[in-house]
Amino acid sequence: YVAGLSCIHVDNGDVYAGGFEQNAEGRNIAKIWKNGTPTILSSNPGYIEDIYVADGDVYAVGREWSSTANKLAAKIWKNGVGANLTDGFADASASGITVAGTDVYVVGYDGNFGKVWKNGSGTTLSVAGANVSEVVGKSVAVHGKDVYVAGSYVGPVHGSPYGSHGALWKNGVETTLEINDKLKNSNVYDVIVR
């Protein structure tokens, strides 16, 4: 059997981990562990990317294979109950989550479009410029009324037709993070605002 962990969250002394574990049929299924005790979240192939605990509720986000659409669907689980964030027309995944008050924010991608979902309703992350693709939100943070998203996109960089750009969005407005002129790629995986 094979297993992999992608995230960890500590809440009131409890340690939560998320990722996948291969089942007896050889499928990698979405799974979380609380203090080492596992909970299976998917029966189809899936993967957990992030976990957040708020007011005793355990949220996990990632992706699960949709056998009806033959695509990966971005998904959120709350206390073990899953809900798709995407419609299955394109491969998708959720990669970051935070909770601010009663609002749940999730980021990821749907096809070539980066997304931020607030309480399940998605908004596309915009990027200025032409020939941009593969926009991905990786992490989300909320400070007051401001929503910050860290991620990346593929587009022209330093004379090269394509390269990866690390980016930060604040309330939907993107700022490309500068990279060294000798480098062709950058990515941003996390954002923390205090």
Tab-separated table of C-alpha atoms in Angstrom:
chain	number	residue	atom	x	y	z
A	1	TYR	CA	0.000	0.000	0.000
A	2	VAL	CA	1.024	3.580	-0.688
A	3	ALA	CA	0.016	6.732	1.200
A	4	GLY	CA	0.931	10.400	0.967
A	5	LEU	CA	0.338	13.437	3.144
A	6	SER	CA	-0.025	16.961	1.794
A	7	CYS	CA	-1.231	19.005	4.763
A	8	ILE	CA	-1.378	19.243	8.531
A	9	HIS	CA	-3.504	21.344	10.878
A	10	VAL	CA	-3.380	21.535	14.676
A	11	ASP	CA	-6.452	22.607	16.663
A	12	ASN	CA	-6.769	22.484	20.472
A	13	GLY	CA	-4.026	19.871	20.703
A	14	ASP	CA	-5.562	17.622	18.024
A	15	VAL	CA	-3.400	16.924	14.976
A	16	TYR	CA	-5.125	16.561	11.604
A	17	ALA	CA	-3.343	15.322	8.482
A	18	GLY	CA	-4.686	14.896	4.966
A	19	GLY	CA	-3.685	13.244	1.730
A	20	PHE	CA	-4.435	9.844	0.238
A	21	GLU	CA	-4.007	6.150	0.869
A	22	GLN	CA	-4.147	3.319	-1.619
A	23	ASN	CA	-7.024	0.916	-0.926
A	24	ALA	CA	-7.188	-2.840	-1.558
A	25	GLU	CA	-8.304	-2.240	-5.170
A	26	GLY	CA	-5.205	-0.118	-5.837
A	27	ARG	CA	-7.086	3.217	-5.884
A	28	ASN	CA	-5.663	6.278	-4.162
A	29	ILE	CA	-8.552	7.529	-2.025
A	30	ALA	CA	-8.933	10.828	-0.151
A	31	LYS	CA	-8.297	10.403	3.537
A	32	ILE	CA	-7.747	12.443	6.698
A	33	TRP	CA	-6.266	11.388	10.013
A	34	LYS	CA	-7.090	12.895	13.427
A	35	ASN	CA	-4.419	12.021	15.976
A	36	GLY	CA	-3.530	9.028	13.787
A	37	THR	CA	-7.087	7.703	13.402
A	38	PRO	CA	-8.103	7.595	9.723
A	39	THR	CA	-11.333	8.710	8.066
A	40	ILE	CA	-11.957	7.777	4.438
A	41	LEU	CA	-13.548	10.655	2.511
A	42	SER	CA	-13.881	9.226	-1.006
A	43	SER	CA	-14.734	5.925	-2.614
A	44	ASN	CA	-13.460	7.092	-6.001
A	45	PRO	CA	-9.830	8.122	-6.513
A	46	GLY	CA	-9.193	11.356	-4.631
A	47	TYR	CA	-6.703	13.458	-2.722
A	48	ILE	CA	-6.836	15.962	0.151
A	49	GLU	CA	-4.816	19.167	-0.345
A	50	ASP	CA	-5.692	21.194	2.779
A	51	ILE	CA	-7.511	20.960	6.117
A	52	TYR	CA	-8.971	23.651	8.360
A	53	VAL	CA	-10.789	23.299	11.686
A	54	ALA	CA	-13.187	26.011	12.898
A	55	ASP	CA	-15.599	25.832	15.841
A	56	GLY	CA	-15.308	22.029	15.957
A	57	ASP	CA	-16.077	21.606	12.241
A	58	VAL	CA	-13.422	19.819	10.179
A	59	TYR	CA	-13.098	21.045	6.583
A	60	ALA	CA	-10.994	19.271	3.959
A	61	VAL	CA	-10.506	20.259	0.322
A	62	GLY	CA	-9.000	18.524	-2.683
A	63	ARG	CA	-10.254	16.536	-5.618
A	64	GLU	CA	-12.156	13.366	-6.410
A	65	TRP	CA	-12.621	11.465	-9.659
A	66	SER	CA	-16.130	11.831	-11.070
A	67	SER	CA	-16.977	8.602	-12.859
A	68	THR	CA	-20.016	10.223	-14.513
A	69	ALA	CA	-17.963	13.081	-16.023
A	70	ASN	CA	-14.651	11.205	-16.340
A	71	LYS	CA	-12.926	14.258	-14.838
A	72	LEU	CA	-11.469	15.336	-11.509
A	73	ALA	CA	-13.867	17.528	-9.521
A	74	ALA	CA	-12.791	20.160	-6.973
A	75	LYS	CA	-14.374	19.132	-3.709
A	76	ILE	CA	-14.937	20.240	-0.124
A	77	TRP	CA	-15.776	17.954	2.774
A	78	LYS	CA	-17.289	19.259	6.025
A	79	ASN	CA	-17.236	16.755	8.869
A	80	GLY	CA	-16.825	13.957	6.320
A	81	VAL	CA	-19.691	15.001	4.020
A	82	GLY	CA	-18.516	15.949	0.530
A	83	ALA	CA	-19.793	18.502	-1.977
A	84	ASN	CA	-18.455	19.258	-5.453
A	85	LEU	CA	-17.315	22.812	-6.121
A	86	THR	CA	-17.166	22.282	-9.903
A	87	ASP	CA	-19.512	20.857	-12.519
A	88	GLY	CA	-17.180	18.268	-14.040
A	89	PHE	CA	-16.744	19.860	-17.492
A	90	ALA	CA	-12.974	20.195	-16.910
A	91	ASP	CA	-10.437	18.702	-14.533
A	92	ALA	CA	-10.415	20.700	-11.304
A	93	SER	CA	-8.990	20.690	-7.798
A	94	ALA	CA	-9.255	22.670	-4.577
A	95	SER	CA	-5.923	23.364	-2.889
A	96	GLY	CA	-6.451	25.791	0.003
A	97	ILE	CA	-9.109	26.670	2.570
A	98	THR	CA	-9.719	29.130	5.381
A	99	VAL	CA	-12.735	30.082	7.467
A	100	ALA	CA	-13.478	33.677	8.520
A	101	GLY	CA	-16.492	33.968	10.790
A	102	THR	CA	-19.260	32.066	9.035
A	103	ASP	CA	-17.667	32.347	5.574
A	104	VAL	CA	-15.711	29.471	4.047
A	105	TYR	CA	-13.113	30.390	1.386
A	106	VAL	CA	-11.586	27.780	-0.925
A	107	VAL	CA	-9.078	28.251	-3.779
A	108	GLY	CA	-7.948	26.031	-6.623
A	109	TYR	CA	-8.622	25.701	-10.324
A	110	ASP	CA	-11.324	24.640	-12.770
A	111	GLY	CA	-9.784	23.778	-16.129
A	112	ASN	CA	-7.327	26.574	-16.999
A	113	PHE	CA	-9.015	29.032	-14.646
A	114	GLY	CA	-7.966	29.805	-11.096
A	115	LYS	CA	-10.908	30.015	-8.720
A	116	VAL	CA	-11.811	31.323	-5.314
A	117	TRP	CA	-15.040	29.988	-3.860
A	118	LYS	CA	-16.839	31.786	-1.033
A	119	ASN	CA	-19.444	29.556	0.596
A	120	GLY	CA	-19.465	27.399	-2.551
A	121	SER	CA	-19.933	30.232	-5.057
A	122	GLY	CA	-16.965	30.512	-7.445
A	123	THR	CA	-15.220	33.561	-8.875
A	124	THR	CA	-12.505	33.342	-11.537
A	125	LEU	CA	-9.090	34.782	-10.652
A	126	SER	CA	-8.254	37.335	-13.332
A	127	VAL	CA	-4.827	37.843	-14.845
A	128	ALA	CA	-3.887	40.824	-17.016
A	129	GLY	CA	-2.196	40.096	-20.306
A	130	ALA	CA	-2.495	37.873	-23.321
A	131	ASN	CA	-1.558	34.219	-23.755
A	132	VAL	CA	-2.086	33.365	-20.103
A	133	SER	CA	-3.218	29.905	-19.045
A	134	GLU	CA	-3.137	27.398	-16.206
A	135	VAL	CA	-4.118	29.853	-13.481
A	136	VAL	CA	-4.091	28.164	-10.071
A	137	GLY	CA	-4.964	29.431	-6.608
A	138	LYS	CA	-2.890	27.597	-3.977
A	139	SER	CA	-3.593	29.315	-0.661
A	140	VAL	CA	-6.123	31.788	0.751
A	141	ALA	CA	-6.104	34.133	3.746
A	142	VAL	CA	-8.661	36.649	4.990
A	143	HIS	CA	-7.854	39.775	6.983
A	144	GLY	CA	-10.832	41.950	7.819
A	145	LYS	CA	-12.748	42.330	4.559
A	146	ASP	CA	-9.704	41.630	2.376
A	147	VAL	CA	-9.242	38.247	0.678
A	148	TYR	CA	-5.702	37.276	-0.367
A	149	VAL	CA	-4.904	34.413	-2.738
A	150	ALA	CA	-1.442	33.028	-3.530
A	151	GLY	CA	-0.890	31.059	-6.704
A	152	SER	CA	0.557	31.073	-10.187
A	153	TYR	CA	-0.172	31.139	-13.896
A	154	VAL	CA	1.625	30.260	-17.128
A	155	GLY	CA	2.431	33.007	-19.631
A	156	PRO	CA	5.226	34.960	-21.353
A	157	VAL	CA	8.205	35.690	-19.090
A	158	HIS	CA	11.492	37.505	-19.810
A	159	GLY	CA	11.381	36.960	-23.574
A	160	SER	CA	10.446	33.294	-23.271
A	161	PRO	CA	7.001	32.436	-24.669
A	162	TYR	CA	5.946	30.512	-21.557
A	163	GLY	CA	6.971	30.320	-17.972
A	164	SER	CA	5.351	30.044	-14.581
A	165	HIS	CA	4.639	33.287	-12.701
A	166	GLY	CA	4.058	33.437	-8.971
A	167	ALA	CA	1.161	35.770	-8.188
A	168	LEU	CA	-0.753	37.315	-5.316
A	169	TRP	CA	-4.369	38.479	-5.602
A	170	LYS	CA	-5.972	40.916	-3.159
A	171	ASN	CA	-9.748	41.138	-3.524
A	172	GLY	CA	-9.450	39.726	-7.045
A	173	VAL	CA	-6.741	42.122	-8.272
A	174	GLU	CA	-3.578	40.296	-9.333
A	175	THR	CA	-0.027	41.420	-8.691
A	176	THR	CA	2.707	39.464	-10.459
A	177	LEU	CA	5.596	38.883	-8.117
A	178	GLU	CA	8.905	39.847	-9.708
A	179	ILE	CA	11.522	37.189	-10.258
A	180	ASN	CA	15.216	37.323	-11.024
A	181	ASP	CA	15.827	38.095	-14.721
A	182	LYS	CA	17.966	34.973	-15.068
A	183	LEU	CA	15.180	32.696	-13.852
A	184	LYS	CA	12.296	31.619	-16.038
A	185	ASN	CA	9.795	30.311	-13.469
A	186	SER	CA	8.342	31.132	-10.081
A	187	ASN	CA	5.473	29.796	-7.991
A	188	VAL	CA	3.802	30.919	-4.770
A	189	TYR	CA	2.324	28.232	-2.529
A	190	ASP	CA	1.195	30.025	0.626
A	191	VAL	CA	-0.051	33.367	1.931
A	192	ILE	CA	-0.340	34.486	5.555
A	193	VAL	CA	-1.725	37.887	6.560
A	194	ARG	CA	-1.577	39.214	10.125
